[in-house]
mmCIF file of C-alpha atoms in Angstrom:
data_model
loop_
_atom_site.group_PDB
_atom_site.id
_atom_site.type_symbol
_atom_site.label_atom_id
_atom_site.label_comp_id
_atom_site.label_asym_id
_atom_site.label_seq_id
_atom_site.Cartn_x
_atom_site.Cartn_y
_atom_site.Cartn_z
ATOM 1 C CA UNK A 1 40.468 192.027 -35.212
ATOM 2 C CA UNK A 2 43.952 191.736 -32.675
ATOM 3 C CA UNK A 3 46.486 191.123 -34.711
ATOM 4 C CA UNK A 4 48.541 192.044 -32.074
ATOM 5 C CA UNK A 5 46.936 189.154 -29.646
ATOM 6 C CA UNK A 6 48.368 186.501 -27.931
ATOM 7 C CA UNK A 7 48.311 182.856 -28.171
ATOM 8 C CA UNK A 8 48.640 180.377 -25.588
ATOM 9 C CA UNK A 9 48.924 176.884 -27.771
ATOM 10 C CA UNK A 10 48.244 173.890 -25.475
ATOM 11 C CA UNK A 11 48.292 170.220 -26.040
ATOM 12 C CA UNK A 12 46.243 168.331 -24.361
ATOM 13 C CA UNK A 13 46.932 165.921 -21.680
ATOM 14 C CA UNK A 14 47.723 162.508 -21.701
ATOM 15 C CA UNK A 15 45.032 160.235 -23.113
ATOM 16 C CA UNK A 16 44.241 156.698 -22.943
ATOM 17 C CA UNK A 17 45.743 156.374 -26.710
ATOM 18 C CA UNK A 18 48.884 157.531 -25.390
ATOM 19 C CA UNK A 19 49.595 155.345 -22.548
ATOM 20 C CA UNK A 20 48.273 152.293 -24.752
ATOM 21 C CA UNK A 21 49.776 152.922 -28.355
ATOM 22 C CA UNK A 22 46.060 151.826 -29.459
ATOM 23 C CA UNK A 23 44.330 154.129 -32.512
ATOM 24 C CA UNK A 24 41.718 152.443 -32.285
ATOM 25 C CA UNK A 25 40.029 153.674 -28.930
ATOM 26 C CA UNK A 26 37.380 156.039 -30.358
ATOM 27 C CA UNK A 27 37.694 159.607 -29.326
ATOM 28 C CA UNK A 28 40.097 158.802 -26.514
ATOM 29 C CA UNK A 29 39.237 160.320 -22.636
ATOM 30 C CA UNK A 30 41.817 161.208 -20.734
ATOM 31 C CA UNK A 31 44.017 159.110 -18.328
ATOM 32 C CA UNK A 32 44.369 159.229 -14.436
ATOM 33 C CA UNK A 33 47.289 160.386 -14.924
ATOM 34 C CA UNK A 34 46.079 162.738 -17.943
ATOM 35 C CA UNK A 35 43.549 164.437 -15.611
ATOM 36 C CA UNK A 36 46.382 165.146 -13.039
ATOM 37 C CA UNK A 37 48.810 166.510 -15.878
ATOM 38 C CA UNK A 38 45.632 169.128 -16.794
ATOM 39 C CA UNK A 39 44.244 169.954 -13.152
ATOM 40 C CA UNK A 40 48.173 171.170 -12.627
ATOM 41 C CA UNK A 41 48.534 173.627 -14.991
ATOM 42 C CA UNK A 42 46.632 176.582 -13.201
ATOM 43 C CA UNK A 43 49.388 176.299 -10.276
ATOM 44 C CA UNK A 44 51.463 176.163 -12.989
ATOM 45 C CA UNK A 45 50.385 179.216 -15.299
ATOM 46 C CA UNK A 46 48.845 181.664 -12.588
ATOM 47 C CA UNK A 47 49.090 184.464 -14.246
ATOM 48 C CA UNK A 48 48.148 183.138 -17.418
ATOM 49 C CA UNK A 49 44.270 182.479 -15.425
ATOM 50 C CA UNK A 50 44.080 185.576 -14.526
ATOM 51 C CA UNK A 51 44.326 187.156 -18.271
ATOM 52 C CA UNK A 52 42.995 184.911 -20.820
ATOM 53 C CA UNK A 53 40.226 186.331 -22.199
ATOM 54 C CA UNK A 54 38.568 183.167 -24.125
ATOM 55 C CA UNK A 55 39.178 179.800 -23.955
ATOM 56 C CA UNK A 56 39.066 177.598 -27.573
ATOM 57 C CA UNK A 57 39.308 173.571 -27.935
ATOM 58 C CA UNK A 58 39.129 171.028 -30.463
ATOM 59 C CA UNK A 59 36.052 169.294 -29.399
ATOM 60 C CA UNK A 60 37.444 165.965 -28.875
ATOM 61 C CA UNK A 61 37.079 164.518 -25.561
ATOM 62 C CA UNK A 62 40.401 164.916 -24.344
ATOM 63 C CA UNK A 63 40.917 168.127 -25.236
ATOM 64 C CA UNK A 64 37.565 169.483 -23.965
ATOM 65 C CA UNK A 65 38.524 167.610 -20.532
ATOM 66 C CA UNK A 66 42.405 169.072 -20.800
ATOM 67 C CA UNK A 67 40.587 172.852 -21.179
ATOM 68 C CA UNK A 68 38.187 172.347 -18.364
ATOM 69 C CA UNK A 69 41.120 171.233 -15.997
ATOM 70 C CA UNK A 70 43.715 173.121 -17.339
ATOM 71 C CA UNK A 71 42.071 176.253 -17.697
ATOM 72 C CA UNK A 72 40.062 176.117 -14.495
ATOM 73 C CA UNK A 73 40.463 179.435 -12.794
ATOM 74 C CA UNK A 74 40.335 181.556 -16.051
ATOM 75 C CA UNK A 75 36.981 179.546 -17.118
ATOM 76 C CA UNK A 76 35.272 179.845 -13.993
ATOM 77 C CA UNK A 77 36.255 183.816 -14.099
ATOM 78 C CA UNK A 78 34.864 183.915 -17.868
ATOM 79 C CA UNK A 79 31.607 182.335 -16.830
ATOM 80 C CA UNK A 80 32.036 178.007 -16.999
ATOM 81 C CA UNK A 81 32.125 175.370 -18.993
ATOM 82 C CA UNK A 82 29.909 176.943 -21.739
ATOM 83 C CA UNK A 83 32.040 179.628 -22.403
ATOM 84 C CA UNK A 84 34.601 177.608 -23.713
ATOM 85 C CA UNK A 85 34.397 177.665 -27.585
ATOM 86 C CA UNK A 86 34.634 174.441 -28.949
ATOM 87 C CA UNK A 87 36.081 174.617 -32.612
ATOM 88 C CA UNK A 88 35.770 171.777 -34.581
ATOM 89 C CA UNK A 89 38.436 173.156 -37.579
ATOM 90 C CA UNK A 90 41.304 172.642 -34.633
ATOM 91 C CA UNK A 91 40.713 168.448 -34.177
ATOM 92 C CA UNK A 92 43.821 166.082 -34.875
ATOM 93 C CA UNK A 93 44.695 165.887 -38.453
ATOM 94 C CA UNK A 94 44.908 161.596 -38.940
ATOM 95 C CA UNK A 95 41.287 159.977 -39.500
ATOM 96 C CA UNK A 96 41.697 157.206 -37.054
ATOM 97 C CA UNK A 97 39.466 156.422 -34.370
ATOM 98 C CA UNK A 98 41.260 158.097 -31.676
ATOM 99 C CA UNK A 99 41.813 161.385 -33.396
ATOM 100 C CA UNK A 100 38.029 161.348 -34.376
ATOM 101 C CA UNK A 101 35.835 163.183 -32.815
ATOM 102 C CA UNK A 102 31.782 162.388 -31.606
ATOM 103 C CA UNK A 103 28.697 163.387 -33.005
ATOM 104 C CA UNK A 104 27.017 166.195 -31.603
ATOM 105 C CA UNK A 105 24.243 164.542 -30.554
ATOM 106 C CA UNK A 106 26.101 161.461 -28.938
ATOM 107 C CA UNK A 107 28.569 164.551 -26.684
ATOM 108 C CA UNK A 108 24.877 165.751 -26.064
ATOM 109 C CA UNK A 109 24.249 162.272 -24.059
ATOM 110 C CA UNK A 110 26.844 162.438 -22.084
ATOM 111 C CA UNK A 111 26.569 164.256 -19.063
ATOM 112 C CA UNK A 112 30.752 166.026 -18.845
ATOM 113 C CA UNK A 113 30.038 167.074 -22.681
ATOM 114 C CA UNK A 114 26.632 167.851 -22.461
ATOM 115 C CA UNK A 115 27.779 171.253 -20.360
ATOM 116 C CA UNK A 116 29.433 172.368 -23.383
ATOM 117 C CA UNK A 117 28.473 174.856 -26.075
ATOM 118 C CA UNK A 118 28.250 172.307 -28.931
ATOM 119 C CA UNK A 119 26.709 174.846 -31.755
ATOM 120 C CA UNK A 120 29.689 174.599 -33.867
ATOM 121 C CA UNK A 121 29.745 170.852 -34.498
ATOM 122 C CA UNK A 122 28.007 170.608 -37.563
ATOM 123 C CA UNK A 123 27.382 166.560 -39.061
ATOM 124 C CA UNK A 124 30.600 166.741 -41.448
ATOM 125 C CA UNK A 125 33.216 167.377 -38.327
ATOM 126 C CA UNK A 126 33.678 163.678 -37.626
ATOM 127 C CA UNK A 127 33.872 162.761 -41.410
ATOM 128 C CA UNK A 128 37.558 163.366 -42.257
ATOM 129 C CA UNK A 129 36.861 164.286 -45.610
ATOM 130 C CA UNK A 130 36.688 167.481 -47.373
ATOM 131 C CA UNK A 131 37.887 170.369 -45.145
ATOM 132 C CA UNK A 132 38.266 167.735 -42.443
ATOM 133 C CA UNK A 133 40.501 165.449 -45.011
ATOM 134 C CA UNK A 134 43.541 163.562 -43.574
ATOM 135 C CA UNK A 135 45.589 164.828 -47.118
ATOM 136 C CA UNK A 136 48.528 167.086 -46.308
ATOM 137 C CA UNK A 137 46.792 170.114 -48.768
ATOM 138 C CA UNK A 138 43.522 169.892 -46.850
ATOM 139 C CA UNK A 139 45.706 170.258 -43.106
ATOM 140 C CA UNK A 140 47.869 172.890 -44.295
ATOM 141 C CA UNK A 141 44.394 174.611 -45.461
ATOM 142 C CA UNK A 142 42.638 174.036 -42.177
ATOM 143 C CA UNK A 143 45.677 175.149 -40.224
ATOM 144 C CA UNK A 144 45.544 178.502 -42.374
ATOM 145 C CA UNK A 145 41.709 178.831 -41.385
ATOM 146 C CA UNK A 146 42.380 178.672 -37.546
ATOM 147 C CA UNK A 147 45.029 181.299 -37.747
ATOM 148 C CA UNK A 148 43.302 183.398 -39.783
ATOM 149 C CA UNK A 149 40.056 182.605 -37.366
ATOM 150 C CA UNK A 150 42.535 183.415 -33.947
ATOM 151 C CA UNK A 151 43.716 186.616 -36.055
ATOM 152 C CA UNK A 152 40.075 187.712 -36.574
ATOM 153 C CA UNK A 153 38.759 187.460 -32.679
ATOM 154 C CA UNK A 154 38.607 190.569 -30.872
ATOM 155 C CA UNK A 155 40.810 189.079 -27.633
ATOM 156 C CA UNK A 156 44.180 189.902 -26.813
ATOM 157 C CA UNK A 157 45.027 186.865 -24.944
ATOM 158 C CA UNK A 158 43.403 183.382 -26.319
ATOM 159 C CA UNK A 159 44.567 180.106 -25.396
ATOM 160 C CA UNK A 160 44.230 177.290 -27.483
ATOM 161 C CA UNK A 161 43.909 173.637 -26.500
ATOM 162 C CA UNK A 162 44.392 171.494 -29.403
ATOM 163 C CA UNK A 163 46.989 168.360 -30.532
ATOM 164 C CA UNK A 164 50.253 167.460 -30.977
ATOM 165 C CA UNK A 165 50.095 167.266 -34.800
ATOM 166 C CA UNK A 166 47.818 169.665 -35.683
ATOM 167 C CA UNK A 167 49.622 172.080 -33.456
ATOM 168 C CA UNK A 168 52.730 171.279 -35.648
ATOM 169 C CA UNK A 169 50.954 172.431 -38.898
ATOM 170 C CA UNK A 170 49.356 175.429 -37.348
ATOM 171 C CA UNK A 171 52.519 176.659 -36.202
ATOM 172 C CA UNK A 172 54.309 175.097 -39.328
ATOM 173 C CA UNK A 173 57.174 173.552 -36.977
ATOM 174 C CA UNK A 174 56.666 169.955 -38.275
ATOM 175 C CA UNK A 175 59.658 168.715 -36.309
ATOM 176 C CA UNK A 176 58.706 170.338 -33.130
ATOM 177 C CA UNK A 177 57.239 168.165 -30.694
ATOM 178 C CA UNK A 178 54.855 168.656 -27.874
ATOM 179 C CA UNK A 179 54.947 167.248 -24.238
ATOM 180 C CA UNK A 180 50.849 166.667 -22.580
ATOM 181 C CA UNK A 181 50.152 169.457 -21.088
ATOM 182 C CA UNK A 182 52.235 171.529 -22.588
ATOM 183 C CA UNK A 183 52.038 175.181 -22.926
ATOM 184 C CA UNK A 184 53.998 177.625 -25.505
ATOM 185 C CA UNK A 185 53.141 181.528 -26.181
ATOM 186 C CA UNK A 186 53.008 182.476 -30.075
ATOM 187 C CA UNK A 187 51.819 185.806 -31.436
ATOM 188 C CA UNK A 188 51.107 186.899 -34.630
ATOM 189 C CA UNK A 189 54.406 187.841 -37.207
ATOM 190 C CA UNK A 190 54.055 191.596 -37.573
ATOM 191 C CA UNK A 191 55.292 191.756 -40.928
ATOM 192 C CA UNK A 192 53.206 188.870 -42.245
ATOM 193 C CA UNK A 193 49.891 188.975 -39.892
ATOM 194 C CA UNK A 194 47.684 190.951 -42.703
ATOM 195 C CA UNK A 195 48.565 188.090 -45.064
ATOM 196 C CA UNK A 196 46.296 184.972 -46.062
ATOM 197 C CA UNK A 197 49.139 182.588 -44.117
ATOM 198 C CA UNK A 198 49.424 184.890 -41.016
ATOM 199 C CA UNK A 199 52.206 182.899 -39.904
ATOM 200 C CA UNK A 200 52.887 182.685 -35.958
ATOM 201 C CA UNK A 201 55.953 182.976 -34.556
ATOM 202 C CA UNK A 202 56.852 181.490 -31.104
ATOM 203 C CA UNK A 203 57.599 183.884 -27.837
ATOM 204 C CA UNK A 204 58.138 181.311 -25.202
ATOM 205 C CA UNK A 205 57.530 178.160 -23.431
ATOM 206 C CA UNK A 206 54.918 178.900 -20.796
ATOM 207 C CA UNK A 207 54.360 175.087 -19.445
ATOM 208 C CA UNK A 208 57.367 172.763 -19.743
ATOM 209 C CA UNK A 209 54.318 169.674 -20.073
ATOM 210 C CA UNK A 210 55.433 165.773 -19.269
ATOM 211 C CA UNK A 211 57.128 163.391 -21.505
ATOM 212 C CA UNK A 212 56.070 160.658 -19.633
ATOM 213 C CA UNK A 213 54.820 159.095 -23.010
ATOM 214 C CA UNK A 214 57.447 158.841 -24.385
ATOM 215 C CA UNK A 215 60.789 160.812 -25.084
ATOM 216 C CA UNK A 216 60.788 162.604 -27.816
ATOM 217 C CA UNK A 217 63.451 164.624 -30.064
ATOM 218 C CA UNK A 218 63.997 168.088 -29.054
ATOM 219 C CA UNK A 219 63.755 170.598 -31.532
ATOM 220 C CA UNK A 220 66.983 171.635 -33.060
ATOM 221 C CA UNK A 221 67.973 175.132 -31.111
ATOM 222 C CA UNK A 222 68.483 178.309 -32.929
ATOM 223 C CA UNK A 223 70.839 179.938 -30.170
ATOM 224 C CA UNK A 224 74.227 179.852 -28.639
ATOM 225 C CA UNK A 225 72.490 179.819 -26.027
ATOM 226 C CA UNK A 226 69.948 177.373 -26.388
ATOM 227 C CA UNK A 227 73.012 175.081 -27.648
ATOM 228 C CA UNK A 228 74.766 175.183 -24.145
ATOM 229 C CA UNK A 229 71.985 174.574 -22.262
ATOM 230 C CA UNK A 230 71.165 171.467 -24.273
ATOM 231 C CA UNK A 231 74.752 170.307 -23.972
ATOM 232 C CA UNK A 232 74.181 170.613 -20.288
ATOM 233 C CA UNK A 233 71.250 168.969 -20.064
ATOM 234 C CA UNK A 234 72.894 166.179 -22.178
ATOM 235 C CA UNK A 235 76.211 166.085 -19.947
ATOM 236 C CA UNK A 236 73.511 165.795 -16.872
ATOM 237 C CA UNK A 237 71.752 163.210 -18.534
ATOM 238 C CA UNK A 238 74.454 160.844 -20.131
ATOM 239 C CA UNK A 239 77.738 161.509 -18.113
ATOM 240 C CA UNK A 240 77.367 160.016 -15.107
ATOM 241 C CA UNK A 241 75.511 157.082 -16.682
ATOM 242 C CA UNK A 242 78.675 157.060 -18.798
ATOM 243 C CA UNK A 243 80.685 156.837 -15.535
ATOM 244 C CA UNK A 244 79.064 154.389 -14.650
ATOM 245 C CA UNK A 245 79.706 152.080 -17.477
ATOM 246 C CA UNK A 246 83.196 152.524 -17.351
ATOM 247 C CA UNK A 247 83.313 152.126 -13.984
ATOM 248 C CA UNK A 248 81.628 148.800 -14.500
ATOM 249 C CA UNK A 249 83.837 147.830 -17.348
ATOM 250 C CA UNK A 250 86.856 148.677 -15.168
ATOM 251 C CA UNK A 251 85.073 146.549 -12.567
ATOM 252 C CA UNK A 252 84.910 143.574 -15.333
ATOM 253 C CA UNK A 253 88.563 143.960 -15.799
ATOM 254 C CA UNK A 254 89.564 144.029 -12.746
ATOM 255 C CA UNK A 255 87.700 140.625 -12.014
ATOM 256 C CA UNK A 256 89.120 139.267 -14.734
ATOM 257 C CA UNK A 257 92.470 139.917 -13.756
ATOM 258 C CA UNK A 258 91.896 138.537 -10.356
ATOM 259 C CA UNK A 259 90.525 135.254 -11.793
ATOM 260 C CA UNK A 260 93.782 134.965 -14.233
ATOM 261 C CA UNK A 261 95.878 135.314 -11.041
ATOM 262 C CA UNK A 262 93.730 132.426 -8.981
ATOM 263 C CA UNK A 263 93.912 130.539 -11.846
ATOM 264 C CA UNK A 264 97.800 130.713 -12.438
ATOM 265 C CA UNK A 265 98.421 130.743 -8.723
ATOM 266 C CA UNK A 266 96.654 127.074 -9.053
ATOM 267 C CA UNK A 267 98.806 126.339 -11.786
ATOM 268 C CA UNK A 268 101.672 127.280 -9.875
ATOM 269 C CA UNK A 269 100.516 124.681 -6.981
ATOM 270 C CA UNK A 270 99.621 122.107 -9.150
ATOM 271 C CA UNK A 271 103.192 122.506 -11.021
ATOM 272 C CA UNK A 272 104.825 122.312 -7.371
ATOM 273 C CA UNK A 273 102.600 119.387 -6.639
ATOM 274 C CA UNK A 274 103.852 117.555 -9.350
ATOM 275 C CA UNK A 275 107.755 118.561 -9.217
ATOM 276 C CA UNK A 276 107.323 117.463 -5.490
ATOM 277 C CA UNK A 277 105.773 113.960 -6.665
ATOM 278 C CA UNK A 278 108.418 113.516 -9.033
ATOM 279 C CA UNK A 279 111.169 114.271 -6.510
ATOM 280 C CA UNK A 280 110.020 111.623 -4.294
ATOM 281 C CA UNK A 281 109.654 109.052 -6.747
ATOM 282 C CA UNK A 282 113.054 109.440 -7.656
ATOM 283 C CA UNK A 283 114.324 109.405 -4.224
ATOM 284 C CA UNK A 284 112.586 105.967 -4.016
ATOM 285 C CA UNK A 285 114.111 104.744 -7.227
ATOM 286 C CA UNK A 286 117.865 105.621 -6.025
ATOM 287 C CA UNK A 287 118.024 105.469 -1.925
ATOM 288 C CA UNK A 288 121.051 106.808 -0.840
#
């Protein structure tokens, strides 16, 4: 039991789901762009290879494929592919296709998932009932389970490679949301790890990940700090696009302006036009 351990939580990369909007891709791969997202992370995380001591993923397909790329250097130290423990209690919470996983014996047909240790996928971890239930009780439940299970392992440093919602309800930060590839440290809440909920408690952002999906809220910060350096993230983000829409509304004016002037300076000729028309119509009328 390390109660003291650390956890490296990782979402997965980007899948083909994700780039589509479509559910109903069963057990989504990973994209091109997915697989570069993942095969960056060791350049990004170096010293984070060189002390995890076991790898763990949900055993869907993206996840498995985000921990093989992701985790590279610290897999190949630890022994391969097969090392990596694939946990079917840490799959996506909703029962649609893409967030359900494949039998064991159809992973065992495919040559990339065939090099994995598939003992733990019994026949109920594709069902989504039960313990694997899309209800909020049975989540919350399951989430409970994988902490206690991360609490339980001998390892001081395990890294996790799961999904965006389920990582919300293991960490119970339901309005924090995760980038692909993204990579946060938790550990353990001293004064709470002995209990059943062994809640974690987040240490730092390891990863920043891409939010090339789409943007999503940030979380709401809990520092002075953290405020000002959203503020100036938002001041680099929306000021000089604000500039730039009053510089183009000053532009508007301005061209507005300038066509009120042509268009009265026409008046002004026509008006002379006519006075001079008149003039010489009444010079005609009464010759000197």
């Amino acid at each position: 039991m390390a109660p003291t351990s650390r956890i490296y939580l990782t979402r997965h990369a980007q899948a083909e789901h994700n780039a589509t909007g479509d559910s109903t891709i069963a057990d989504a791969l990973l994209t091109k762009l997915g697989e570069q997202q993942a095969a960056r992370l060791p350049s990004l995380t170096p010293e984070l290879q060189g002390v995890v001591e076991v790898v763990i993923a949900s055993p869907l397909r993206r996840t498995l494929q985000s921990a093989s790329l992701g985790y590279a250097e610290a897999i190949k130290r630890l022994g391969g592919d097969g090392k990596i423990v694939c946990l079917p209690q840490a799959q996506e919470c909703n029962d649609v296709p893409c967030d359900t996983g494949s039998l064991r014996e159809v992973l065992e047909t495919q040559p990339y998932f065939a090099k994995y240790d598939l003992s733990l996928l019994t026949p109920d971890w594709t069902s989504k009932q039960g313990f694997y239930a899309a209800h909020s009780d049975s989540l919350d439940a399951r989430a409970q389970w994988v902490r206690q299970y991360l609490r339980d392992r001998p390892e001081q440093h395990i890294a996790l490679v799961a999904h965006g919602d389920f990582l919300r309800r293991l960490t119970k930060e339901p309005e924090s949301y995760w980038a692909n590839a993204e990579v946060r440290l938790f550990e353990f809440d001293p004064n709470a790890v002995h209990t059943d909920a062994c809640p974690l408690t987040h240490v730092a952002h390891v990863a920043e990940g891409d939010w090339t999906d789409a943007a999503a809220p940030e979380p709401v910060p809990a520092t002075h700090a953290a405020l000002s350096s959203m503020e100036e993230r938002v001041k680099q983000m929306y000021v000089p696009t604000l500039l730039i829409c009053r510089q183009a509304s000053l532009a508007s004016q301005n061209d507005v302006l300038a066509d009120l002037d042509r268009r009265l300076e026409a008046a002004e000729r026509k008006k002379a036009e006519v006075r001079g028309w008149d003039s010489h119509k009444l010079e005609q009328r009464n010759p000197l």
